[in-house]
XYZ file of C-alpha atoms in Angstrom:
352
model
C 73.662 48.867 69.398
C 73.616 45.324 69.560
C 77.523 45.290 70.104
C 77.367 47.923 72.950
C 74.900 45.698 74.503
C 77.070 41.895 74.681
C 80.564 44.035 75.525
C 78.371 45.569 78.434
C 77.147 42.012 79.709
C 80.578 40.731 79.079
C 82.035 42.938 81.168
C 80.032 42.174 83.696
C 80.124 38.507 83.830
C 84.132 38.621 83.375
C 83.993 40.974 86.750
C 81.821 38.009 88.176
C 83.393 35.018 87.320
C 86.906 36.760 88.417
C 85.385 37.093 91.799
C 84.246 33.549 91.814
C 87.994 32.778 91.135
C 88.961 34.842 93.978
C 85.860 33.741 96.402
C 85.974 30.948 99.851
C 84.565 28.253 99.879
C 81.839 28.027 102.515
C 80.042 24.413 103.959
C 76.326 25.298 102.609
C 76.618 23.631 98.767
C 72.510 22.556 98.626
C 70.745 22.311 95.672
C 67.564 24.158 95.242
C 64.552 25.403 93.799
C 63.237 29.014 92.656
C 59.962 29.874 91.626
C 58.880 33.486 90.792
C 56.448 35.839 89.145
C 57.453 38.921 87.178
C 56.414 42.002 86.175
C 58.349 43.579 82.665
C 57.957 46.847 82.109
C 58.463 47.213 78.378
C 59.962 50.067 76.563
C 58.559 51.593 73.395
C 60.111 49.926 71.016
C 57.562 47.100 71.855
C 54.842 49.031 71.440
C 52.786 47.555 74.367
C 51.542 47.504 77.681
C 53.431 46.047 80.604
C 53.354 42.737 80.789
C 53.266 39.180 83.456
C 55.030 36.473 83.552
C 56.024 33.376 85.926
C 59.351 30.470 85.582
C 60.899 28.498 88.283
C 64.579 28.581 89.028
C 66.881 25.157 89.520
C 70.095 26.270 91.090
C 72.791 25.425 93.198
C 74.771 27.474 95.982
C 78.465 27.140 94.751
C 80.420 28.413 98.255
C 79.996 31.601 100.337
C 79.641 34.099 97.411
C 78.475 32.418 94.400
C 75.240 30.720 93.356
C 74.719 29.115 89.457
C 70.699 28.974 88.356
C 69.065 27.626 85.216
C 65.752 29.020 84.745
C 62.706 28.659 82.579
C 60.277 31.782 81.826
C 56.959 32.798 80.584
C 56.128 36.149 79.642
C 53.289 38.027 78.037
C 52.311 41.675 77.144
C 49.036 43.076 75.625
C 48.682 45.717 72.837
C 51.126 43.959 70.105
C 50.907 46.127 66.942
C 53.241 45.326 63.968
C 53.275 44.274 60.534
C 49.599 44.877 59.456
C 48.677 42.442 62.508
C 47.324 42.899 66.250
C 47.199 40.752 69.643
C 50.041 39.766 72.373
C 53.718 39.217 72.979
C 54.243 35.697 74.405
C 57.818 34.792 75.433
C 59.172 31.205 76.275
C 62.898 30.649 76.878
C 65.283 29.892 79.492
C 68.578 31.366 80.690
C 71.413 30.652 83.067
C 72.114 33.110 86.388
C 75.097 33.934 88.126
C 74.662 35.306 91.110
C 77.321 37.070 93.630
C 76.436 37.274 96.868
C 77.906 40.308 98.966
C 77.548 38.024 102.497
C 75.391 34.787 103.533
C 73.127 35.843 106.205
C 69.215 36.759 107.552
C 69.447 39.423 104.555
C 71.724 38.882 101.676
C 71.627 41.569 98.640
C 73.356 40.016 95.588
C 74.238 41.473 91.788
C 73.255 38.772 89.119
C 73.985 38.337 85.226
C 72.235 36.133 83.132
C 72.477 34.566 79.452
C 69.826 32.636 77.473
C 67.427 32.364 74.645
C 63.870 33.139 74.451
C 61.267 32.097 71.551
C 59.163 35.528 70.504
C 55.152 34.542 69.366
C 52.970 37.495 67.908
C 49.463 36.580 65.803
C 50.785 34.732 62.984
C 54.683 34.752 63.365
C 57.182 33.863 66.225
C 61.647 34.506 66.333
C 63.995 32.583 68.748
C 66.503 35.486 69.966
C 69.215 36.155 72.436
C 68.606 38.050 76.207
C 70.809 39.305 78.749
C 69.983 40.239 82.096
C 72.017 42.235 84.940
C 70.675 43.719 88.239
C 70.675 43.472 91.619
C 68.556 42.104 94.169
C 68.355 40.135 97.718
C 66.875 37.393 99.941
C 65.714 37.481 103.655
C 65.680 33.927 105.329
C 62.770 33.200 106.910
C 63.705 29.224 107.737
C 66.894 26.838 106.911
C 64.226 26.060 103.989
C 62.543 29.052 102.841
C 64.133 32.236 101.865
C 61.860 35.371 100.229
C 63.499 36.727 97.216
C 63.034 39.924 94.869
C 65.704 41.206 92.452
C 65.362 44.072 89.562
C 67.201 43.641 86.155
C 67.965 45.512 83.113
C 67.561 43.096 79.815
C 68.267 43.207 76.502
C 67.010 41.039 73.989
C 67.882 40.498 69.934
C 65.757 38.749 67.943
C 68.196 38.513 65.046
C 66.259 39.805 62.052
C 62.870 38.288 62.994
C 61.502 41.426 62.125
C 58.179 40.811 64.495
C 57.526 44.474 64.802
C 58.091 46.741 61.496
C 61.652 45.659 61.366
C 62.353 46.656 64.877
C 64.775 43.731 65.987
C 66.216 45.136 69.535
C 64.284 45.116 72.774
C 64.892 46.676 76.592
C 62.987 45.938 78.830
C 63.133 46.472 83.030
C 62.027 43.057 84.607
C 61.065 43.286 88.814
C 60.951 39.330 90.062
C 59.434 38.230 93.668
C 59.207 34.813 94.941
C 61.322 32.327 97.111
C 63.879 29.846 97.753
C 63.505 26.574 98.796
C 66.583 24.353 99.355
C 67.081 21.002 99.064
C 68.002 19.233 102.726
C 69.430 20.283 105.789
C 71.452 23.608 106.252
C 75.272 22.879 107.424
C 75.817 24.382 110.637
C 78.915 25.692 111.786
C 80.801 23.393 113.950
C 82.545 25.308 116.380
C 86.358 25.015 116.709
C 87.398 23.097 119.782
C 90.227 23.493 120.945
C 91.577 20.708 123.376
C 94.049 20.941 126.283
C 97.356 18.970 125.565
C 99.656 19.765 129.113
C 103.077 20.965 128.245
C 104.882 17.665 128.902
C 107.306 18.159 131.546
C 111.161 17.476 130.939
C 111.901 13.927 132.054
C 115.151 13.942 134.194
C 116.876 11.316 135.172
C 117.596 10.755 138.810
C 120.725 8.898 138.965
C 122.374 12.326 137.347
C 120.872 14.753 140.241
C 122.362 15.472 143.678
C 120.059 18.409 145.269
C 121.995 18.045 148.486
C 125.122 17.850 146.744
C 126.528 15.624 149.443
C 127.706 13.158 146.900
C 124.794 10.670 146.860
C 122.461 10.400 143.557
C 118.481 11.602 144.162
C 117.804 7.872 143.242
C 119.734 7.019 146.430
C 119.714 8.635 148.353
C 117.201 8.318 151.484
C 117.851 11.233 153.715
C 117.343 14.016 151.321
C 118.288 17.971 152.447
C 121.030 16.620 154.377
C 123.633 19.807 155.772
C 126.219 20.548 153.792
C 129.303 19.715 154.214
C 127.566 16.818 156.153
C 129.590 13.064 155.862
C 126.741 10.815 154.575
C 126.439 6.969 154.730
C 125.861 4.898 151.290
C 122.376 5.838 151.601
C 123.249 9.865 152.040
C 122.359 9.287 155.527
C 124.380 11.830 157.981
C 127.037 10.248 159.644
C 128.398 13.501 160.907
C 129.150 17.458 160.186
C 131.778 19.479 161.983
C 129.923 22.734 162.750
C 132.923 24.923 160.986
C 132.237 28.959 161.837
C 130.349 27.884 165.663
C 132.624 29.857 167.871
C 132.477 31.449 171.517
C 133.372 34.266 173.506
C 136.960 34.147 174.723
C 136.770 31.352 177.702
C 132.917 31.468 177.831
C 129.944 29.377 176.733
C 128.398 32.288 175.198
C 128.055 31.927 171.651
C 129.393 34.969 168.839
C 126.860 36.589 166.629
C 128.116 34.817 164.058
C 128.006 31.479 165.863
C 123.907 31.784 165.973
C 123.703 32.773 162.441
C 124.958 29.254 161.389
C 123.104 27.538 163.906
C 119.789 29.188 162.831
C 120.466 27.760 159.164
C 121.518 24.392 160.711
C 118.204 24.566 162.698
C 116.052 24.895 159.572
C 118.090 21.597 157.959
C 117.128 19.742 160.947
C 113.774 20.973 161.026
C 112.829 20.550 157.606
C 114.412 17.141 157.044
C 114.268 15.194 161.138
C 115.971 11.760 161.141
C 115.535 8.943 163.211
C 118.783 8.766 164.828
C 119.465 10.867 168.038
C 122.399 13.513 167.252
C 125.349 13.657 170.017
C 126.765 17.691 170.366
C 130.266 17.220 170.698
C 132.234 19.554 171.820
C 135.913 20.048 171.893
C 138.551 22.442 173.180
C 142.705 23.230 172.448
C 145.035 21.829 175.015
C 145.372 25.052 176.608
C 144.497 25.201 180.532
C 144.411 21.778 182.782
C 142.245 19.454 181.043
C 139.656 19.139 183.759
C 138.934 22.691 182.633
C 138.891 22.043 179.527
C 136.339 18.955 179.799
C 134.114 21.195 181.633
C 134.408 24.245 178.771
C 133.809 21.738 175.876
C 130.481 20.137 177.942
C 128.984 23.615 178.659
C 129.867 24.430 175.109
C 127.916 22.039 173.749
C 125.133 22.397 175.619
C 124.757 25.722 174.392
C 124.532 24.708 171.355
C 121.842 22.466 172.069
C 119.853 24.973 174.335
C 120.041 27.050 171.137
C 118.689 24.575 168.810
C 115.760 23.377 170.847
C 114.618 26.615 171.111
C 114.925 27.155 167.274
C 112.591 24.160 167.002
C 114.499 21.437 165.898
C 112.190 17.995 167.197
C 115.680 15.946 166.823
C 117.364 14.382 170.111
C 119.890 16.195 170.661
C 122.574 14.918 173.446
C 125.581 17.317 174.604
C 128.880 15.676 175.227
C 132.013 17.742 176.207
C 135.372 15.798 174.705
C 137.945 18.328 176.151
C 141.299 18.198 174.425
C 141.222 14.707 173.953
C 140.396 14.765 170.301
C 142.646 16.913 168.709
C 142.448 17.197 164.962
C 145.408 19.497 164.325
C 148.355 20.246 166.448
C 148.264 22.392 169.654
C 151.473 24.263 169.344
C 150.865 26.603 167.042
C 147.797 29.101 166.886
C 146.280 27.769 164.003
C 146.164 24.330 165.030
C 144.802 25.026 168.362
C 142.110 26.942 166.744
C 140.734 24.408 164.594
C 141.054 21.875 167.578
C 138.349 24.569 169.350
C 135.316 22.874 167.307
C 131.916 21.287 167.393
C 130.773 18.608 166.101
C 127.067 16.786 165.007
C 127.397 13.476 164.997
C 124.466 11.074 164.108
C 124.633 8.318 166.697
C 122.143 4.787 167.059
C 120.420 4.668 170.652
């Protein structure tokens, strides 16, 4: 019987302290004290009534699941018959807890297991004997300091041939406990996780290596940024001038193609989105064919179409239109192809 009993607690206290292996750590590691009555209700191989008792508990809390407790008892029960002789049980002894808590909050159930010793006196003989405990029980926090507590627990105790009661040596007994827990100090609080901002830090690029107008001139340069392209810039990326390439007219007319607006309305938004200083001359120019005096006159009214046209796109810029004629050719006028890239116009950035 005895045997049954220790594998029994053994196997419980293995299960515990492998969960204690397997348990978190938690911040709340205060110390603290126990106190409790208890009521035992004996079985009949005592031979007596129920009995009372009192001890106070010294424990610690170990992490989030785990608590250790040394405890002292006193216990007594009435109606001791053995051996010839009449009076009380009286027990004094002490034993160590550990108890598993399922969670850490308002309520917390728990299962405990226990080991110790306890000292046996009966009129005119006493034994010092072994107990174990196991049960279950819970606490309900009613402050950081002061938590209500109640467990029930199954015990066995061996008095190891003390022979107190006819020989009987073995003892079960069903022990209810009620009282409180009062820790030592301040309960940890949880500090909540903050979580600061860090901005992504942006790529670092060097200037010297960009050229977002791509007309040649480094961003650290260059001072007239958004220039046209195909624009020729000064040292500074500064337009000098930009031969309008695609700006044509109808055949001996003024008017200007479909095609001829489209560009302007892209070189309008250039102008408009990045003005300059300078006043820009409209320079227009024509192939040799016809007397030059009619040419002059085509090439002037050419280019003032193509100012008209960007004033009333919006560009703010001064715009000045100057009709060259066929004195400027750039390619020669004999052959088709040369006379058509003499027909041009021209922006050219000029100082007033």
């Amino acid at each position: 019987m005895f045997i049954k009993h220790i594998t029994a607690f053994v196997a419980i206290t293995s299960i515990g302290f492998s969960a204690m292996a397997q348990a978190e750590s938690v911040q709340d590691t205060r110390w603290y004290a126990a106190p409790f009555g208890t009521f035992v209700n004996a079985a009949g191989d005592r031979g007596s009534r129920d009995g009372w008792g009192a001890g106070l508990g010294i424990g610690k809390i170990i992490n989030e699941h785990f608590n250790v407790e040394l405890r002292g008892i006193y216990q007594g029960f009435d109606h001791f018959v053995g051996n010839g002789r009449t009076g009380r049980w009286d027990l004094t002894g002490g034993n160590v807890d550990l108890q598993y808590y399922f969670n850490r909050d308002t309520f917390s159930p728990y299962a405990v297991a226990g080991l110790g010793a306890i000292n046996t006196s009966v009129p005119g003989d006493s034994g010092t004997g072994f107990i174990g405990e196991a049960g279950a029980g819970f606490t309900y926090e009613l402050h950081d300091n002061f938590l209500l507590r109640s467990d029930v627990r199954y015990r066995y105790n061996n008095n190891f041939g003390a022979n107190l009661r006819n020989g009987q040596n073995e003892y079960n007994d069903l022990v209810v406990n009620v009282g409180f827990v009062v820790p030592f100090g301040a309960k940890p609080k949880a500090v909540e996780a903050k979580t600061e901002f860090v901005p992504k830090a942006e790529p670092v690029t060097d200037c010297s290596s960009l050229d977002s107008d791509h007309d040649g001139v480094n961003n650290c340069s260059d001072k007239c940024p958004g220039t046209i392209s195909g624009s020729k810039v000064d040292y500074y990326g500064c337009p000098l001038s930009i031969e309008l390439k695609g700006v044509h007219f109808k055949y001996n007319s003024a008017e200007l193609t479909e095609n001829a607006m489209t560009i302007l309305d892209g070189v309008a938004e250039s102008l408009i989105a990045y003005p300059q200083t300078k006043a820009i001359e409209v320079a227009g120019h024509t192939s040799s064919e016809g007397s030059n005096a009619y040419n002059q006159k085509l090439s002037q009214r050419r280019s003032q179409s193509v100012v008209s046209y960007l004033k009333e796109k919006g560009v703010k810029d001064k715009l000045y239109a100057k009709g060259y004629g066929e004195s400027s050719p750039i390619a020669d006028n004999s052959t088709e192809s040369g006379r058509e890239q003499n027909r041009r116009v021209e922006l050219i950035w000029i100082e007033e």
